[in-house]
CSV table of C-alpha atoms in Angstrom, one decimal:
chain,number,residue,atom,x,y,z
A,1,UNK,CA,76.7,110.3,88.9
A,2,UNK,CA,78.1,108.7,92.2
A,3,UNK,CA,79.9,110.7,94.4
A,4,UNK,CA,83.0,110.9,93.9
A,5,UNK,CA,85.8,109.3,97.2
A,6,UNK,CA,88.5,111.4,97.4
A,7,UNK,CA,91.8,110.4,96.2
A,8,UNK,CA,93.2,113.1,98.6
A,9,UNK,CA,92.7,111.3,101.6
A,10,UNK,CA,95.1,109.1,103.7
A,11,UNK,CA,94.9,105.4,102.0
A,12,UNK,CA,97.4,102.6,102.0
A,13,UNK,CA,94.9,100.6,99.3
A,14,UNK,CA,96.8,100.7,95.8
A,15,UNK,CA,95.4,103.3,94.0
A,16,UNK,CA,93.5,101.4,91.3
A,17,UNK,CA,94.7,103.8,87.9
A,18,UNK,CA,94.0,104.1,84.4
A,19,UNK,CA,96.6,105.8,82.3
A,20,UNK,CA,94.7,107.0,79.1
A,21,UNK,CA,97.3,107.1,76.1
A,22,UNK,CA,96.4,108.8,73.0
A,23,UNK,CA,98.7,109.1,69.6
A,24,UNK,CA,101.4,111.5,69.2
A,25,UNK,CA,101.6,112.3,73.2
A,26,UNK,CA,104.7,113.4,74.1
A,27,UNK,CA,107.4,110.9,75.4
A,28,UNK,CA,108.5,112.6,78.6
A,29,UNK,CA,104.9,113.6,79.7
A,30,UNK,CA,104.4,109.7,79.6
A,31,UNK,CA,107.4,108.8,81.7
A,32,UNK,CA,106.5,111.5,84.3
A,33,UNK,CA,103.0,110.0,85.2
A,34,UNK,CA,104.7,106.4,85.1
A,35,UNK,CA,108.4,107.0,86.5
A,36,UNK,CA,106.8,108.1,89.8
A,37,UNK,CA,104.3,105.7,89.7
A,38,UNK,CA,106.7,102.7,89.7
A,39,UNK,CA,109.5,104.4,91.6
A,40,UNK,CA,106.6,104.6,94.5
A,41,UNK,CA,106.3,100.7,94.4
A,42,UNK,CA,109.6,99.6,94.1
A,43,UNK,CA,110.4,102.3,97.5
A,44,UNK,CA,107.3,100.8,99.6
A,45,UNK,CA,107.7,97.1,98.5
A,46,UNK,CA,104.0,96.6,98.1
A,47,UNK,CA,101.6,98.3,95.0
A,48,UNK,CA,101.2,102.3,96.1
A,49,UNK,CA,99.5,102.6,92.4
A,50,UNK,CA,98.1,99.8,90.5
A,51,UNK,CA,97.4,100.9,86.5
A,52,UNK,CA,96.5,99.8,84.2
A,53,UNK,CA,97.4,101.8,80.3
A,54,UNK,CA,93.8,102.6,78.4
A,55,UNK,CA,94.1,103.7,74.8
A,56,UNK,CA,91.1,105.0,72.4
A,57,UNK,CA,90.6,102.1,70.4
A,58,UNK,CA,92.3,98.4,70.4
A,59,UNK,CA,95.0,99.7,68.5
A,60,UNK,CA,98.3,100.3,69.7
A,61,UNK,CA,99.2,104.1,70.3
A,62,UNK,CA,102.6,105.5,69.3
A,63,UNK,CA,103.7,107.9,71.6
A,64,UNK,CA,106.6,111.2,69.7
A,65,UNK,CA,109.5,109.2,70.2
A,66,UNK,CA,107.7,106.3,67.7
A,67,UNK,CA,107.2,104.1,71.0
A,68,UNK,CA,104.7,101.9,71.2
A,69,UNK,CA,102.2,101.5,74.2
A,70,UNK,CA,99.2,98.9,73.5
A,71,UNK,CA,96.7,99.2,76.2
A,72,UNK,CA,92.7,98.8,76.9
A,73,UNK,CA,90.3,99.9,74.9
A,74,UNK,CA,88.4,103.0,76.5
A,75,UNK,CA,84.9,101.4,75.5
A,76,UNK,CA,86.3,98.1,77.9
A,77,UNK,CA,87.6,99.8,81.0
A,78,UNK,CA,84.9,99.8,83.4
A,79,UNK,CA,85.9,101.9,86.4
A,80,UNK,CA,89.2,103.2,88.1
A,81,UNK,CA,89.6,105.6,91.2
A,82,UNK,CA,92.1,107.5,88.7
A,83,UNK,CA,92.3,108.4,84.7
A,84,UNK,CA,94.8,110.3,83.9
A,85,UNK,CA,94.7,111.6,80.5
A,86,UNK,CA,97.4,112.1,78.5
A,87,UNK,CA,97.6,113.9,74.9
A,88,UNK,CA,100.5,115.7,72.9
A,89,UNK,CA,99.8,116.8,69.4
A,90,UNK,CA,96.6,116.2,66.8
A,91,UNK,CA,94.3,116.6,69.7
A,92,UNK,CA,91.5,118.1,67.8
A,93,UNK,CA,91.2,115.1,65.2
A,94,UNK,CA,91.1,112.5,68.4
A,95,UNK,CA,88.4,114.6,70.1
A,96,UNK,CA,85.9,112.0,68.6
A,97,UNK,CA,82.4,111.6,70.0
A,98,UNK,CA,82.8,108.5,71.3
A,99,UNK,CA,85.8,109.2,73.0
A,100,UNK,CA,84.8,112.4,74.9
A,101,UNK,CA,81.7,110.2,76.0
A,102,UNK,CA,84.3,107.3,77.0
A,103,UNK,CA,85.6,110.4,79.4
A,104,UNK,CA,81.7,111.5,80.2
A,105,UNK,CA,81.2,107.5,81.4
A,106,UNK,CA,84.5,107.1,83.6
A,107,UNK,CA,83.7,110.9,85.2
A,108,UNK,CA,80.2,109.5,85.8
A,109,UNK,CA,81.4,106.6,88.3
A,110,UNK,CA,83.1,109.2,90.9
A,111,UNK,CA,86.7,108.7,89.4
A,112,UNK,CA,89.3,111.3,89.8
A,113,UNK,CA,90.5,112.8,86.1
A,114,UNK,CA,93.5,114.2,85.5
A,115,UNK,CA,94.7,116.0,82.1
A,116,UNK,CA,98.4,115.9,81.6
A,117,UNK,CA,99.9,118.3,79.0
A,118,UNK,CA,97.6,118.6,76.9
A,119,UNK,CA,95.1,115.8,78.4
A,120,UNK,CA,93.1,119.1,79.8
A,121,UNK,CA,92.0,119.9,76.2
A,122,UNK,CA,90.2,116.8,75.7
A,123,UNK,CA,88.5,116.9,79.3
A,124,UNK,CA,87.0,120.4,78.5
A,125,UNK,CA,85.8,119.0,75.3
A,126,UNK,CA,83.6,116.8,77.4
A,127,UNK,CA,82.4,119.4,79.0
A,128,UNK,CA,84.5,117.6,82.5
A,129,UNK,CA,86.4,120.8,83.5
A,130,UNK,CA,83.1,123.5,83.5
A,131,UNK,CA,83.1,125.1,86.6
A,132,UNK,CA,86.6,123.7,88.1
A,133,UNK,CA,90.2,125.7,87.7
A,134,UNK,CA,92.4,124.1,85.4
A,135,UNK,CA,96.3,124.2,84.4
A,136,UNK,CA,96.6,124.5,80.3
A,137,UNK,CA,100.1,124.7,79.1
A,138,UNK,CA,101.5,128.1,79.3
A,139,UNK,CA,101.4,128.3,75.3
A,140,UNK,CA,98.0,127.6,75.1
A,141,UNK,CA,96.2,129.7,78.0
A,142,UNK,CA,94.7,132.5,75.8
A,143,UNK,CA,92.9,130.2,73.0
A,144,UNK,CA,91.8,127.6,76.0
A,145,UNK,CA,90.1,130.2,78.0
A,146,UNK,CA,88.7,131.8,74.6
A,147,UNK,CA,87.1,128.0,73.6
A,148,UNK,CA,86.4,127.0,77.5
A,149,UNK,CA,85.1,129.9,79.4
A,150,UNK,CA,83.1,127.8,81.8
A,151,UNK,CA,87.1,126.9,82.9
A,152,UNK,CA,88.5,128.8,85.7
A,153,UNK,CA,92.7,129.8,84.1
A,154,UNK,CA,95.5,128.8,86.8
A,155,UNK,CA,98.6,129.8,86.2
A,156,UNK,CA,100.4,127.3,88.6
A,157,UNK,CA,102.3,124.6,87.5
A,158,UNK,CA,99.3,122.1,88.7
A,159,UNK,CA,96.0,122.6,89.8
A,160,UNK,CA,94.0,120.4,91.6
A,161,UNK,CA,90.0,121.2,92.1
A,162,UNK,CA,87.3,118.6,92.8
A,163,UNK,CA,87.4,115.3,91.9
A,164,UNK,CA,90.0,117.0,89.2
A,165,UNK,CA,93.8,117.2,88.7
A,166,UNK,CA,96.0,119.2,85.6
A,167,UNK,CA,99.3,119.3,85.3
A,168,UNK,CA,101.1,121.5,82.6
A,169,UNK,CA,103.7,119.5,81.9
A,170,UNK,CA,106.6,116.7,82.8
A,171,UNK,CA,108.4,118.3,86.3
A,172,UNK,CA,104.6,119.5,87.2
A,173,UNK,CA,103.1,116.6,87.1
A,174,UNK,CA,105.9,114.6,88.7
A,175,UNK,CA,105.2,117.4,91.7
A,176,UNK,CA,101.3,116.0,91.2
A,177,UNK,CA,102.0,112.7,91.8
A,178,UNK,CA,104.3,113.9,94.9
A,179,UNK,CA,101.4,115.2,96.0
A,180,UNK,CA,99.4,112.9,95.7
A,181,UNK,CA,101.3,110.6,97.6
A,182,UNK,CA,101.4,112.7,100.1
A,183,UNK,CA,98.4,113.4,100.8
A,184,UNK,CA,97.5,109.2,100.9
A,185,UNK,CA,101.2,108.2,102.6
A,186,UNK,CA,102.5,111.1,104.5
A,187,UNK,CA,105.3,113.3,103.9
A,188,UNK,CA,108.2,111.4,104.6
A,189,UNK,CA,107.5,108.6,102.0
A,190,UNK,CA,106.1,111.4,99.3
A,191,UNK,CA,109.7,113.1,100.2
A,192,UNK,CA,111.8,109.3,99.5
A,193,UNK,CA,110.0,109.7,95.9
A,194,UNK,CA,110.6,113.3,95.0
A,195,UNK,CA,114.2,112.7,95.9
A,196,UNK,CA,114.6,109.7,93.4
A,197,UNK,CA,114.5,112.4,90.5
A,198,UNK,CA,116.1,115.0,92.2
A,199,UNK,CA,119.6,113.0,92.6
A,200,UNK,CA,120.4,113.8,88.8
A,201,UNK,CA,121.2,117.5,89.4
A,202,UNK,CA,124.9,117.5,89.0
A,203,UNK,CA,127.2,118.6,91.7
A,204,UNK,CA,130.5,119.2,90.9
A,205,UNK,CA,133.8,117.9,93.1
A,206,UNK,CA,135.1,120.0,95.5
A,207,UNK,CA,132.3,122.5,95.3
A,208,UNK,CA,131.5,124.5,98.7
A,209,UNK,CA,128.1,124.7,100.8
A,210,UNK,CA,127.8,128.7,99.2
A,211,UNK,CA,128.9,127.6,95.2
A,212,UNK,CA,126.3,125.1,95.3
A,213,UNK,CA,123.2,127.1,96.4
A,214,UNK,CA,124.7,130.1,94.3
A,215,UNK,CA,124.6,128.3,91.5
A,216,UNK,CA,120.8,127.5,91.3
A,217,UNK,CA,119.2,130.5,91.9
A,218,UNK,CA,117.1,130.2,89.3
A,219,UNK,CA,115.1,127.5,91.4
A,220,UNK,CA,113.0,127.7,94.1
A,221,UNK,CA,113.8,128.0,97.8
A,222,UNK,CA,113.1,124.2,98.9
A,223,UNK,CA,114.6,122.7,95.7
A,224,UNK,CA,117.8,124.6,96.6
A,225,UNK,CA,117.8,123.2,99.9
A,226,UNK,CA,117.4,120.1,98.5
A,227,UNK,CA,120.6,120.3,95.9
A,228,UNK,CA,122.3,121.3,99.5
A,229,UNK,CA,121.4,118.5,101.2
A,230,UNK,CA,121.7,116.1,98.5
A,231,UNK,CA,125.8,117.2,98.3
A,232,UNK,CA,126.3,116.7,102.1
A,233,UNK,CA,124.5,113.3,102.7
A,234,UNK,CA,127.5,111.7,104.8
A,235,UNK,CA,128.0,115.2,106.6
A,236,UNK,CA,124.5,116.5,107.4
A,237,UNK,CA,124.5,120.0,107.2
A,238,UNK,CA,123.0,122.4,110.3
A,239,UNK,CA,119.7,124.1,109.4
A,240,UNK,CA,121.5,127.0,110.1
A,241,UNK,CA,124.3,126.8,107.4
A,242,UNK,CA,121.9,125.9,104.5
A,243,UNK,CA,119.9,128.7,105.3
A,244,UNK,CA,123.1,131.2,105.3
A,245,UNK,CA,124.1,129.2,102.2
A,246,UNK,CA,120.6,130.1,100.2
A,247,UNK,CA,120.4,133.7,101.9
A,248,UNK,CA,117.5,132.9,103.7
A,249,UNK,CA,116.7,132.7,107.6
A,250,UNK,CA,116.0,129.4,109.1
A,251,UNK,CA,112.4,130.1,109.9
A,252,UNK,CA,111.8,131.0,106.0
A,253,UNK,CA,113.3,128.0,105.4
A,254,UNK,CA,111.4,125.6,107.6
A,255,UNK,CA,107.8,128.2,106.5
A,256,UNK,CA,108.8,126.8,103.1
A,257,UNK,CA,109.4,123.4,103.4
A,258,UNK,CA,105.8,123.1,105.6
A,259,UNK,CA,104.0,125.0,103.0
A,260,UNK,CA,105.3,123.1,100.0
A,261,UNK,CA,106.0,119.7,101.6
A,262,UNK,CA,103.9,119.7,105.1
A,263,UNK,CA,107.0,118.6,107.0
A,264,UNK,CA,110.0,120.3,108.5
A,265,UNK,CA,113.8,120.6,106.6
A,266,UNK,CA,115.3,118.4,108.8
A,267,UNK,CA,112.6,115.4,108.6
A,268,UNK,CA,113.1,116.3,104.9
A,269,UNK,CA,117.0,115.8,105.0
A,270,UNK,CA,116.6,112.7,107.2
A,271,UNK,CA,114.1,110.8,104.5
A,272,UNK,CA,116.9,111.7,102.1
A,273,UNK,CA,119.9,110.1,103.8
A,274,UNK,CA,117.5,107.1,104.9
A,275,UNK,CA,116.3,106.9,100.8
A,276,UNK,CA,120.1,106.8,99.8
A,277,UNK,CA,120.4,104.7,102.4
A,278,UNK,CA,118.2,102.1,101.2
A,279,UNK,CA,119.4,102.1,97.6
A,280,UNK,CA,122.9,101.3,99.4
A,281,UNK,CA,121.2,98.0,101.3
A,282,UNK,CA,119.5,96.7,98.2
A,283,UNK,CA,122.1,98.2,95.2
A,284,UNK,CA,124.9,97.5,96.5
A,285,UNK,CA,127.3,95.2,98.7
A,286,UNK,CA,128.7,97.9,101.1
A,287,UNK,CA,129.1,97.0,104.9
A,288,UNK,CA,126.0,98.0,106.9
A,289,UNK,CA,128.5,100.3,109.0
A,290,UNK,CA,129.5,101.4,106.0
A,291,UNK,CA,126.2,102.3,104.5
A,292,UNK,CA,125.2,104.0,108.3
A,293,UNK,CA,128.6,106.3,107.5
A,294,UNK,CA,127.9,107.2,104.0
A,295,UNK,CA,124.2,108.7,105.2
A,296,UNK,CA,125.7,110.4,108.0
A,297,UNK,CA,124.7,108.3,111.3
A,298,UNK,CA,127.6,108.4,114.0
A,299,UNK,CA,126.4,104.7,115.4
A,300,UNK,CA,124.8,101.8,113.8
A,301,UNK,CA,122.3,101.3,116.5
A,302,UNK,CA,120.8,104.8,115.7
A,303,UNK,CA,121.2,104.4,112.1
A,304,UNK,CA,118.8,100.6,112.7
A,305,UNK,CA,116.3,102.3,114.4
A,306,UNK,CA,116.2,105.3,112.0
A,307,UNK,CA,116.6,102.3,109.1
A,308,UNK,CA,113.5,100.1,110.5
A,309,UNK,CA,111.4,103.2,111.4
A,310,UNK,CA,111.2,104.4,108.0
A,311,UNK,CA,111.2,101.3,105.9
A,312,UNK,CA,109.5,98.8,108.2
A,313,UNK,CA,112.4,96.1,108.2
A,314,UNK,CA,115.5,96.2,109.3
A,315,UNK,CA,118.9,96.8,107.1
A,316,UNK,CA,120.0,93.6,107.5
A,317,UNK,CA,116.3,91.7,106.4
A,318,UNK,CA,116.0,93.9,103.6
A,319,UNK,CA,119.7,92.9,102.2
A,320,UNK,CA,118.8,89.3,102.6
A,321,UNK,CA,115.6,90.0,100.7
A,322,UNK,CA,117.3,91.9,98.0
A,323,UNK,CA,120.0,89.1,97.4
A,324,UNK,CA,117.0,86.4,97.2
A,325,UNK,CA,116.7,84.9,93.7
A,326,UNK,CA,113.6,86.0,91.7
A,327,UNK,CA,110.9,83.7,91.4
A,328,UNK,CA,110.5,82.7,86.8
């Protein structure tokens, strides 16, 4: 077996990925290996992942919502740096020899596997997760550790061990790939990505600083901070006032965000403003003042250096870029 490179390490190479497919899989554990994926190379303009789909045999697999994806045939693909595994339902009856040995010969190259929702199952079955802790879905902890007892039992959402990744299930595994990004590209871009699917949680007109955190309680500390600061993007809000807002202190606050994120609430809030302000450059035809106002910058000049630091190119390039006809 090679040894195994680290995914975990910083790395601005693509990260050259198989996504393994099987029948019956469940629609929205697909899209949350792949939304991230692509929303990481559309925000870096260059290929952060580069994948390729993989399925058991050449024929197409038909994922719960009766989608089709046709991919690779297991037996063909001849190395990645990451297979991610991903299985729904009927996981027993595509536990086939030749598949689990498929999993054996990709392991045996020094690739990172990762089991999505119930893509864990099938690496145990190869024998790929003795001796490593490993995320099953909550549901299925007690018979897993009765049929795998070689596997160490997380309870966290993900769990990564060597050379090995599981993820529970969609907004876990969307937090994986965050992490994984994070750990190759730093922080700030890992925080650009995470906030692309956290801009769907609602926020209701005319809704204060305190309504806002009170009404999401029921998440954790950062991600409340995060509905805060996604509300107030024209206005930044002071450290201080979020924190009175989620009935915290500042320093908890800026403990959680370094534990969780490795970066501070503020850096956090700025890669926000400077993500929404980049969807306003290429989305949209708004004035560049305008744009520097909507994200909360009080001059131009500091909103173009902020703009260029964290992007690479100026407002104004990347708008001409944007506006550029694609190439048939």
């Amino acid at each position: 077996m090679k040894s195994a490179k680290s995914i975990l390490e910083p790395e601005h190479r693509a990260l050259k990925t198989a996504v393994f497919v099987l029948d019956e899989c469940n629609t929205l554990s697909f899209a949350s290996v792949v939304d991230p994926m692509r929303a990481a190379n559309r925000l870096a303009d260059h290929p952060v992942f580069d994948w390729d789909y993989v399925t058991p045999t050449p024929e197409v697999v038909m994922l719960t919502s009766a989608l089709p994806v046709q991919g690779v045939p297991l037996a063909r693909l001849r190395r990645c740096d990451l297979l991610i595994v991903i299985a729904g339902f009927q996981i027993a009856r595509q536990a086939k020899p030749s598949l689990l040995a498929g999993l054996q010969r990709i392991a045996d190259t020094g690739a990172t596997l990762a089991g999505i929702d119930g893509g864990q199952w099938l690496m145990a079955e190869a024998g790929l997760l003795d001796g490593h802790a490993a995320t099953p879905r909550l549901e299925d902890q007690a018979p897993f550790a009765a049929r795998f007892p070689l596997v160490e039992i997380s309870t966290d959402p993900f769990t990564i061990s060597p050379g090995r990744l599981t993820s529970s299930g969609s907004i876990a595994t969307i937090n994986l790939v965050v992490k994984i990004l994070a750990a190759r590209l730093g922080a700030g871009f890992a925080s650009r990505v995470s906030a692309v699917f956290q801009q769907d949680i609602a926020i209701k007109p005319k809704q204060t600083v305190a309504q806002v955190g009170a009404e999401n309680l029921n998440t954790t500390l950062t991600a409340r901070a995060n509905i805060l600061m996604q509300s107030a993007l024209s206005d930044p809000l002071p450290l201080a006032e979020i924190a009175t807002a989620l009935s915290t202190s500042p320093r908890s606050l800026q403990q959680q965000f370094r534990l969780r994120y490795n970066t501070t609430p503020q850096d956090h809030y700025l890669q926000l403003r400077l993500a929404e302000a980049r969807r306003l450059v290429t989305d949209s035809q708004m004035p560049l003042m305008d744009v520097a106002q909507a994200t909360g910058f009080s001059s131009q000049s500091s909103f173009a250096r902020a703009f260029r630091t964290a992007h690479g190119v100026s407002a104004r390039d990347l708008r001409q870029e944007s506006n550029q006809p694609m190439p048939h």
